[in-house]
GROMACS .gro file of N, CA and C in nm:
model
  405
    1UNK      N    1  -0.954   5.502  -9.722
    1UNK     CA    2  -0.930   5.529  -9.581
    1UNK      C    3  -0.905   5.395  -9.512
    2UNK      N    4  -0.846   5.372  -9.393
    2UNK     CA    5  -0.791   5.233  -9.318
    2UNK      C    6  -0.770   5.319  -9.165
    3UNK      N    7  -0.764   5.216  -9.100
    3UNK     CA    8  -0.765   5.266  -8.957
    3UNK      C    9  -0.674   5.138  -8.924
    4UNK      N   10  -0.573   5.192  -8.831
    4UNK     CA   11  -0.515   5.072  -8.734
    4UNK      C   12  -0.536   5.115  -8.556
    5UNK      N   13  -0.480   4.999  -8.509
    5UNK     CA   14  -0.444   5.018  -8.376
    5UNK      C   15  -0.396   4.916  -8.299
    6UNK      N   16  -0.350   4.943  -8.206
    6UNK     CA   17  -0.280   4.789  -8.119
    6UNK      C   18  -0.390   4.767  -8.004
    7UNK      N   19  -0.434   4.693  -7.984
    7UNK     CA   20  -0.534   4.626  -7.887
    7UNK      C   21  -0.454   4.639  -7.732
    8UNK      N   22  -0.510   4.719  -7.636
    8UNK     CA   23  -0.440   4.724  -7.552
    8UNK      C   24  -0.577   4.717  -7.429
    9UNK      N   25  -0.558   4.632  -7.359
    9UNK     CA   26  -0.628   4.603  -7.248
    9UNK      C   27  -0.687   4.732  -7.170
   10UNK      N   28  -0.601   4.818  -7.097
   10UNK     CA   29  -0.620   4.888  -6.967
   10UNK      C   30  -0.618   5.046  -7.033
   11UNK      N   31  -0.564   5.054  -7.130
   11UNK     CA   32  -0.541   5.237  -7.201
   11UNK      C   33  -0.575   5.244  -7.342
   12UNK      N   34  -0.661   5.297  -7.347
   12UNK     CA   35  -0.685   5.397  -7.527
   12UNK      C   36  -0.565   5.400  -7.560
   13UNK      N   37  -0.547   5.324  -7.683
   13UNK     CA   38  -0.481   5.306  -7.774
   13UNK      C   39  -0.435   5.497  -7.767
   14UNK      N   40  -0.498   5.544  -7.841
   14UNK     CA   41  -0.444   5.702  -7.850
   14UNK      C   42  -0.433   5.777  -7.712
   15UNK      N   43  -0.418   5.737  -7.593
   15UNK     CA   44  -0.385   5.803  -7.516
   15UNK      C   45  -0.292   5.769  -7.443
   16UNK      N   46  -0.279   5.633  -7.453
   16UNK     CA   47  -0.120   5.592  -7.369
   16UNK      C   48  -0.046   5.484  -7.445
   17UNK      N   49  -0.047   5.484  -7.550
   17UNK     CA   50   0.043   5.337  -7.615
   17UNK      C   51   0.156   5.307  -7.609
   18UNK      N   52   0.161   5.152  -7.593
   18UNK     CA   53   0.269   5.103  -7.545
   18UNK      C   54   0.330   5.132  -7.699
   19UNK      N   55   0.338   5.084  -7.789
   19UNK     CA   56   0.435   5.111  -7.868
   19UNK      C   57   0.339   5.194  -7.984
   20UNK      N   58   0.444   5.247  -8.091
   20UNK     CA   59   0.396   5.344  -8.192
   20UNK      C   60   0.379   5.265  -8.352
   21UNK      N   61   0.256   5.291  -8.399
   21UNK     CA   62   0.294   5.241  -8.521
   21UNK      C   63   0.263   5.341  -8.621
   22UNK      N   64   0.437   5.352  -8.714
   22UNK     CA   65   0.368   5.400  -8.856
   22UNK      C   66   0.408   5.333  -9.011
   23UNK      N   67   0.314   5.437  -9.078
   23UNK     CA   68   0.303   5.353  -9.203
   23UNK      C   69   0.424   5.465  -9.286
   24UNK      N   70   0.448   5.368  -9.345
   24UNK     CA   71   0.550   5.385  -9.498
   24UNK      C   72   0.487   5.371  -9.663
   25UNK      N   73   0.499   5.468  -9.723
   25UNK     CA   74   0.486   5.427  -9.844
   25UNK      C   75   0.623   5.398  -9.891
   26UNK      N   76   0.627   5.249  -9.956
   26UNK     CA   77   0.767   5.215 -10.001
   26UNK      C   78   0.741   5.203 -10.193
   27UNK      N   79   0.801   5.304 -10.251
   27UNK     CA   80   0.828   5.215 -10.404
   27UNK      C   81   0.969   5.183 -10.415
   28UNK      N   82   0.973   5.092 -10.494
   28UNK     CA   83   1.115   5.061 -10.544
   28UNK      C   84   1.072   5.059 -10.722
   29UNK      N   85   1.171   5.107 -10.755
   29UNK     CA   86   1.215   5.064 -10.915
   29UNK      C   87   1.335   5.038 -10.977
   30UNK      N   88   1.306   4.956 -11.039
   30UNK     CA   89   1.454   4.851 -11.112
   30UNK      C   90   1.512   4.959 -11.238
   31UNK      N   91   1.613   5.020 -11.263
   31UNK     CA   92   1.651   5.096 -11.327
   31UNK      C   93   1.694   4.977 -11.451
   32UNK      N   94   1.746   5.016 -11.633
   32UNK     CA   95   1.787   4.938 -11.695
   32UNK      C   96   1.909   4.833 -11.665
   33UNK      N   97   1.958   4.893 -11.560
   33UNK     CA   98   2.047   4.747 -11.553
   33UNK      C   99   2.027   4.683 -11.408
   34UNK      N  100   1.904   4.670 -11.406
   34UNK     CA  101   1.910   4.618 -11.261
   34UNK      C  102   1.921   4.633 -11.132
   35UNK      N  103   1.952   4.781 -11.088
   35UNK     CA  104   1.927   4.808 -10.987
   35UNK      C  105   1.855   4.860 -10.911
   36UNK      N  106   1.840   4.837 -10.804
   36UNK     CA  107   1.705   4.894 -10.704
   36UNK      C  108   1.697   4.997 -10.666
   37UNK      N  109   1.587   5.058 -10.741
   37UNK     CA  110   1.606   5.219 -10.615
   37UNK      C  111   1.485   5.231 -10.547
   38UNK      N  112   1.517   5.245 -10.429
   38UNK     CA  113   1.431   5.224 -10.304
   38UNK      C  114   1.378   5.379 -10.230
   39UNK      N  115   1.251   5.409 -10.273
   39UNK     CA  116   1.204   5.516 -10.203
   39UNK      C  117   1.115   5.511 -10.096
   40UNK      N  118   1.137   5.605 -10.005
   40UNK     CA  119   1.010   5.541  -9.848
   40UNK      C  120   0.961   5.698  -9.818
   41UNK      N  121   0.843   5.681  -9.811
   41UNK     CA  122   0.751   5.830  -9.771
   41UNK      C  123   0.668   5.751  -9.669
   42UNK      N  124   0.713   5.812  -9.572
   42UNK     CA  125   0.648   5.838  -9.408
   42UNK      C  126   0.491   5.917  -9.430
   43UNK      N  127   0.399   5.811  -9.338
   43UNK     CA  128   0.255   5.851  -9.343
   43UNK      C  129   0.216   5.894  -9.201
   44UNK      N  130   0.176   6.041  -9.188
   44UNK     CA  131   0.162   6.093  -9.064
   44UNK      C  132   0.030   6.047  -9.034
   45UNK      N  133  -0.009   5.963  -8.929
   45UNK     CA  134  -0.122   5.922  -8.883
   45UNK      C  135  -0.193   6.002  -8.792
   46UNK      N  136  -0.312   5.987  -8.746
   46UNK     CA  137  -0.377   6.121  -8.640
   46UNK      C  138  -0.515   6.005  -8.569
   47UNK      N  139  -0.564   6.056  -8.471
   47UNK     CA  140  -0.652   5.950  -8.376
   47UNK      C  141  -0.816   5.959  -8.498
   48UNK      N  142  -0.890   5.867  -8.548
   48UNK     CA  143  -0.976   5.907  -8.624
   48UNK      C  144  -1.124   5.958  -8.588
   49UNK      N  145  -1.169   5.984  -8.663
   49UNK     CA  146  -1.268   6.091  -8.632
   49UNK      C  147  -1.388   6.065  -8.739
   50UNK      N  148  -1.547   6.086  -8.702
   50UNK     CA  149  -1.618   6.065  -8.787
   50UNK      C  150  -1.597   6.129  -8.935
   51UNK      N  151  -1.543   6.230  -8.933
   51UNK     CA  152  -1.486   6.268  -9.082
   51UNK      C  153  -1.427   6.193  -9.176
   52UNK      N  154  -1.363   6.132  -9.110
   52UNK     CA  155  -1.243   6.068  -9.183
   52UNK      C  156  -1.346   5.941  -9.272
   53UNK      N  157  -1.454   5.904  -9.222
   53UNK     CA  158  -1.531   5.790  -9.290
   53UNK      C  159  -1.682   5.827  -9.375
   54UNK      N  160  -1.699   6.006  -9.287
   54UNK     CA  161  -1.866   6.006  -9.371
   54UNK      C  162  -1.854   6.035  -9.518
   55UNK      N  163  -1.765   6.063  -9.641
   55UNK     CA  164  -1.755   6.061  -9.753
   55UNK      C  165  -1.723   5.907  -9.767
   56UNK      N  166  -1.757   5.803  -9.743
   56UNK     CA  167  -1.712   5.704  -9.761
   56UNK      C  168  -1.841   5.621  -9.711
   57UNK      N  169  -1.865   5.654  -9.621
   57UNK     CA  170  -1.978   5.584  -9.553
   57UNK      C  171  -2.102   5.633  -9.525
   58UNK      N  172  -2.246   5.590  -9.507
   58UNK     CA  173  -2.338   5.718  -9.444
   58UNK      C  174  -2.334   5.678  -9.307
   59UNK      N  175  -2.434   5.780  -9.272
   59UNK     CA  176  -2.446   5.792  -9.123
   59UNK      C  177  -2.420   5.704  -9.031
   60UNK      N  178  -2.550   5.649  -9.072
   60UNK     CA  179  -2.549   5.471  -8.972
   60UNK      C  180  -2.398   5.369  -8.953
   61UNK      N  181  -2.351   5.377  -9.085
   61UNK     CA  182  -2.242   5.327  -9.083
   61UNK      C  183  -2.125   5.364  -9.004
   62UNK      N  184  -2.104   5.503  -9.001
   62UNK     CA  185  -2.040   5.600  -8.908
   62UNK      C  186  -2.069   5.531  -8.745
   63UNK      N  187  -2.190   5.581  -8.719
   63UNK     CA  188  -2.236   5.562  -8.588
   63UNK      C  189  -2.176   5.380  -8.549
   64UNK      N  190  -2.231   5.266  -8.661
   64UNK     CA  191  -2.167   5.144  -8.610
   64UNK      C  192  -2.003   5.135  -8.557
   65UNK      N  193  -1.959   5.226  -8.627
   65UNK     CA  194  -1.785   5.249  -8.631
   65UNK      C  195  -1.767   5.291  -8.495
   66UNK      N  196  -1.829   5.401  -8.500
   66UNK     CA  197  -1.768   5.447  -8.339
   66UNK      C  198  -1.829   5.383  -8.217
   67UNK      N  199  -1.934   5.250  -8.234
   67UNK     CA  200  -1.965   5.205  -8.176
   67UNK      C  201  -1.854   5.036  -8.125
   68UNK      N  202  -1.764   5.080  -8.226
   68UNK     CA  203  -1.678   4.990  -8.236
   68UNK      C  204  -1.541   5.050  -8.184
   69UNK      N  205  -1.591   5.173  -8.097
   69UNK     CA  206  -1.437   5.206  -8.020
   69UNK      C  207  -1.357   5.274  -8.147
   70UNK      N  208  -1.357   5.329  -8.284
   70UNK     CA  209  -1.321   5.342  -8.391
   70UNK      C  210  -1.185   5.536  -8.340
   71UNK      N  211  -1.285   5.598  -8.250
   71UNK     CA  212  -1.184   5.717  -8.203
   71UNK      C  213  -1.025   5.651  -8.137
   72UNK      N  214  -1.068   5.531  -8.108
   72UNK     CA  215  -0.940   5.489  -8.082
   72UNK      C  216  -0.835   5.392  -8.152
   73UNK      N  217  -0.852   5.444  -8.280
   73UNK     CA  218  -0.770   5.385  -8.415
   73UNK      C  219  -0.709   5.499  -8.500
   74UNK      N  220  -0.586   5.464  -8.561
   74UNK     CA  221  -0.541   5.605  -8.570
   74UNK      C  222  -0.608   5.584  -8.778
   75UNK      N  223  -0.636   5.678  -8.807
   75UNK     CA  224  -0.622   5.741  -8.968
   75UNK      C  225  -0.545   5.796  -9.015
   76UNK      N  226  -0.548   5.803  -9.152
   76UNK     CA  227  -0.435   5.937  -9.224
   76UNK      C  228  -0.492   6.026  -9.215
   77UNK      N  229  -0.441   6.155  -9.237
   77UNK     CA  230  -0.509   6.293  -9.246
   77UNK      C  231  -0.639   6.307  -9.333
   78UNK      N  232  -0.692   6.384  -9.316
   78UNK     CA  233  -0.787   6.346  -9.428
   78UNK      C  234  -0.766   6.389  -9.537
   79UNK      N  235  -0.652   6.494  -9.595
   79UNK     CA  236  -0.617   6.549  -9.711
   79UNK      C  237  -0.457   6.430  -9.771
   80UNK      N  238  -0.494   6.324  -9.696
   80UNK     CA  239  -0.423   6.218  -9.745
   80UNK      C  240  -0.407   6.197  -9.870
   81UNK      N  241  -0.252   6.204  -9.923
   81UNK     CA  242  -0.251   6.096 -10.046
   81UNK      C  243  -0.286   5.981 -10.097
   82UNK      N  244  -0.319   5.940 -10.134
   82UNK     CA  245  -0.366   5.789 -10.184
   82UNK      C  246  -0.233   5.686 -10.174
   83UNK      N  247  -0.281   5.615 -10.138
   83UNK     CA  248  -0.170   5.511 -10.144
   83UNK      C  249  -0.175   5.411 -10.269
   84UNK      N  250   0.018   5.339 -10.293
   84UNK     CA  251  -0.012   5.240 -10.447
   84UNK      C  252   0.014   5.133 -10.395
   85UNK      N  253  -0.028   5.032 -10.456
   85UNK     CA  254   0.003   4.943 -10.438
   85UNK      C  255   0.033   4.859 -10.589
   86UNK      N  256   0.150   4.791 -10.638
   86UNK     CA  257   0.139   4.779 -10.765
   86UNK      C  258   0.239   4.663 -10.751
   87UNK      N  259   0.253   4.585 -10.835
   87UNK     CA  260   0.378   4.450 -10.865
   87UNK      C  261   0.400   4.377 -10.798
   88UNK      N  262   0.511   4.310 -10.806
   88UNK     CA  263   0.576   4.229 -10.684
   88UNK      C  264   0.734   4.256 -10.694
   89UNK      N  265   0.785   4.207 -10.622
   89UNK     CA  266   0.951   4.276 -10.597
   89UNK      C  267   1.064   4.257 -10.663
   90UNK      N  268   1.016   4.153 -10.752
   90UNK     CA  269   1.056   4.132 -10.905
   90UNK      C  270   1.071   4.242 -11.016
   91UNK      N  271   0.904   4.229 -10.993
   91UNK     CA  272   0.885   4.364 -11.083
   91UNK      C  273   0.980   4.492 -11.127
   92UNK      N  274   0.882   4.566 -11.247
   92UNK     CA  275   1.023   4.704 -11.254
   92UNK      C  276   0.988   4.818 -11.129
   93UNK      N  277   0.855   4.788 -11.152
   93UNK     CA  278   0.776   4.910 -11.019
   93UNK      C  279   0.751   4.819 -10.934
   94UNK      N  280   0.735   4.847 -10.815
   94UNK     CA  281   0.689   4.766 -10.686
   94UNK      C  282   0.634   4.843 -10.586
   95UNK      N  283   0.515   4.886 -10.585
   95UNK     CA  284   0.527   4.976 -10.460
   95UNK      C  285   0.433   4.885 -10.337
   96UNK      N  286   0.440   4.967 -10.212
   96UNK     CA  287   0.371   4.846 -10.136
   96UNK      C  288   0.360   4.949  -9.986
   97UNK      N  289   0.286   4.901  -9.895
   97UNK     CA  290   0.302   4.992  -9.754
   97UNK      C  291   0.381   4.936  -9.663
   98UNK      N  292   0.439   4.979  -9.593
   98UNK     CA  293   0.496   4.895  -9.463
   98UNK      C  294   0.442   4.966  -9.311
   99UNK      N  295   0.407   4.826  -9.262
   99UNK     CA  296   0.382   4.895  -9.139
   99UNK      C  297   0.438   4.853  -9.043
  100UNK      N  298   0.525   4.985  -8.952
  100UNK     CA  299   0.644   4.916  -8.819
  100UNK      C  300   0.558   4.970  -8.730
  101UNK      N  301   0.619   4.888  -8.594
  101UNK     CA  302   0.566   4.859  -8.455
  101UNK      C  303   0.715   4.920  -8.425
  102UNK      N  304   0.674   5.026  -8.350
  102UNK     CA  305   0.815   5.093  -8.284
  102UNK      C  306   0.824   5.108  -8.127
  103UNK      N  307   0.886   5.103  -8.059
  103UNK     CA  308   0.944   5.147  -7.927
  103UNK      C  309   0.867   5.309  -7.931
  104UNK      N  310   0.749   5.328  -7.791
  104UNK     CA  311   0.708   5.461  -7.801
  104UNK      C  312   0.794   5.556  -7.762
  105UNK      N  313   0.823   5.653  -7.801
  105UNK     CA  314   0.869   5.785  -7.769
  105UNK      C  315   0.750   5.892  -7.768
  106UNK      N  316   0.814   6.009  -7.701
  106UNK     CA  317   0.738   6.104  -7.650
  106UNK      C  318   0.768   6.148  -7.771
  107UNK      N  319   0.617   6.248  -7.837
  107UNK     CA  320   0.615   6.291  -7.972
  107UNK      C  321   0.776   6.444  -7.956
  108UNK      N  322   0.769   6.465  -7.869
  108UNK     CA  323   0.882   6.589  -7.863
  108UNK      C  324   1.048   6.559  -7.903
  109UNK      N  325   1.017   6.433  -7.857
  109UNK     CA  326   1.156   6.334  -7.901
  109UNK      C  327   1.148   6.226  -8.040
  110UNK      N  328   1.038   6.244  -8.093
  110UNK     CA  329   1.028   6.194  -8.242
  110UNK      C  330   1.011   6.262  -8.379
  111UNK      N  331   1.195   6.223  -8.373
  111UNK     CA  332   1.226   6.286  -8.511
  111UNK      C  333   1.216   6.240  -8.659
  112UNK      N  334   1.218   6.070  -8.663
  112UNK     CA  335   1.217   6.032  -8.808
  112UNK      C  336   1.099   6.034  -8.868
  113UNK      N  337   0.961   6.031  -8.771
  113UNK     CA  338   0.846   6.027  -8.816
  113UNK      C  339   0.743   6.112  -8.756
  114UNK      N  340   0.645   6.174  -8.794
  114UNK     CA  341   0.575   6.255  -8.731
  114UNK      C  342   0.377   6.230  -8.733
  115UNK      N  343   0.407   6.217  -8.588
  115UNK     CA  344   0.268   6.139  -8.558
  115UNK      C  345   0.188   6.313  -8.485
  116UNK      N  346   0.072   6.268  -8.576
  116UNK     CA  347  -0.028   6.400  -8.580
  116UNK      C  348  -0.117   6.392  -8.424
  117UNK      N  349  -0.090   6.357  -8.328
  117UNK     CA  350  -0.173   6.314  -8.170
  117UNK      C  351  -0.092   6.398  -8.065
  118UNK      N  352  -0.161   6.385  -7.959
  118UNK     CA  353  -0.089   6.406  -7.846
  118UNK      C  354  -0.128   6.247  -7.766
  119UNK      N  355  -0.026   6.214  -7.689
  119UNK     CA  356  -0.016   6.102  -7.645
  119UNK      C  357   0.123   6.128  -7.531
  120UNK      N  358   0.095   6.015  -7.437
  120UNK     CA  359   0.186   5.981  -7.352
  120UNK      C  360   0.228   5.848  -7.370
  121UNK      N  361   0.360   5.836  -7.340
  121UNK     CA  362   0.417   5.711  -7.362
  121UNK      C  363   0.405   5.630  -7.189
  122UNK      N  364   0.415   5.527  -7.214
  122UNK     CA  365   0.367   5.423  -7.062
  122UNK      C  366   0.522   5.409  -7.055
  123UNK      N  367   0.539   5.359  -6.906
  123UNK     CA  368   0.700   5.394  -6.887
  123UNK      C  369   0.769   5.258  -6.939
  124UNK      N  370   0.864   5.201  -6.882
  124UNK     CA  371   0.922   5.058  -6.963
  124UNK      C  372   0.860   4.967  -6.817
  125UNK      N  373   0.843   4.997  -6.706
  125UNK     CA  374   0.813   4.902  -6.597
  125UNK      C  375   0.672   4.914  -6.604
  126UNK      N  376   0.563   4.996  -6.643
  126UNK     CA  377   0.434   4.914  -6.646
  126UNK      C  378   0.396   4.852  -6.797
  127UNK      N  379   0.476   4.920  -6.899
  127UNK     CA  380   0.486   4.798  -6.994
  127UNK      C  381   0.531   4.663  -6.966
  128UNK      N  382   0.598   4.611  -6.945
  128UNK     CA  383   0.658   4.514  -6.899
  128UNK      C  384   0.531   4.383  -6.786
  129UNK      N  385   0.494   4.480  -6.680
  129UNK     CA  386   0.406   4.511  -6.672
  129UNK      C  387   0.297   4.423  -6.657
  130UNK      N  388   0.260   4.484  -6.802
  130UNK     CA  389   0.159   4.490  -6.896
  130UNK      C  390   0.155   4.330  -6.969
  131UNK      N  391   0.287   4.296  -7.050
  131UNK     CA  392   0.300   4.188  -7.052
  131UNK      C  393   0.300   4.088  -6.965
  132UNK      N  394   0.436   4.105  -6.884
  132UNK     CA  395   0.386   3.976  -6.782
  132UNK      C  396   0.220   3.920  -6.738
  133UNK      N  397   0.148   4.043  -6.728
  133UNK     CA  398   0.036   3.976  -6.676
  133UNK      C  399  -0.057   3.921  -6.793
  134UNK      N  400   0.009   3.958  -6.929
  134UNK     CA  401  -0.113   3.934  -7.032
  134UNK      C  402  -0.048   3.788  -7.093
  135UNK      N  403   0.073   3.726  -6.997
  135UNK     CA  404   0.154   3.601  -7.102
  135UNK      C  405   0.019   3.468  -7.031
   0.00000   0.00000   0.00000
């Protein structure tokens, strides 16, 4: 299990983020003569939840987590695949995660990837915003 999130001053990460992040599972494999074949599986993320850590953790540990603001980090589902990680890009196998920082869209208007939340996107003038006052 892993949790991310973008550190955002004034809004819960899962309730108003300035931008979206998701994860990729990327393998590539080198076929016999050398060429790359490049596969990418999209990881639907969701806001996390003590579930997502008590097979992993006990109680107390739980409780430190969410004492750490942890509902406002996103997880994988919990019937998540495992992720690989294997080689380097040399290699014949390579697999690896990628993680993009995207421009938010409203989940109704996001088609390449599918984020498991409800959320509002912040408009482009209090992002902006947002920066100026945090430079």
């Amino acid at each position: 299990m892993f949790a991310v999130t973008i550190e955002q001053n004034s809004n819960v990460y899962t309730k108003q983020p300035y931008y979206l992040i998701e994860v990729e599972q990327r393998n590539y494999e080198r076929d016999e003569e050398g060429n790359l074949i490049k596969n990418k599986i999209p990881y639907v993320l969701e806001p996390c939840t003590t579930e997502h850590w008590e097979k992993i953790y006990n109680t107390e540990t739980n409780d430190k987590l969410f004492g750490l603001e942890i509902e406002s980090f996103l997880c994988p589902p919990l019937d998540f695949k495992p992720l690989s990680l294997q080689g380097v890009y040399q290699s014949d196998f390579f697999d690896f995660i990628k993680f993009n920082i995207v421009d938010c869209e409203e989940p109704e208007q996001k088609t390449e990837y599918f984020q498991n939340w409800d959320y509002t996107c912040l408009s482009d003038t209090e992002i902006a915003e947002y920066i100026e006052k945090d430079e």
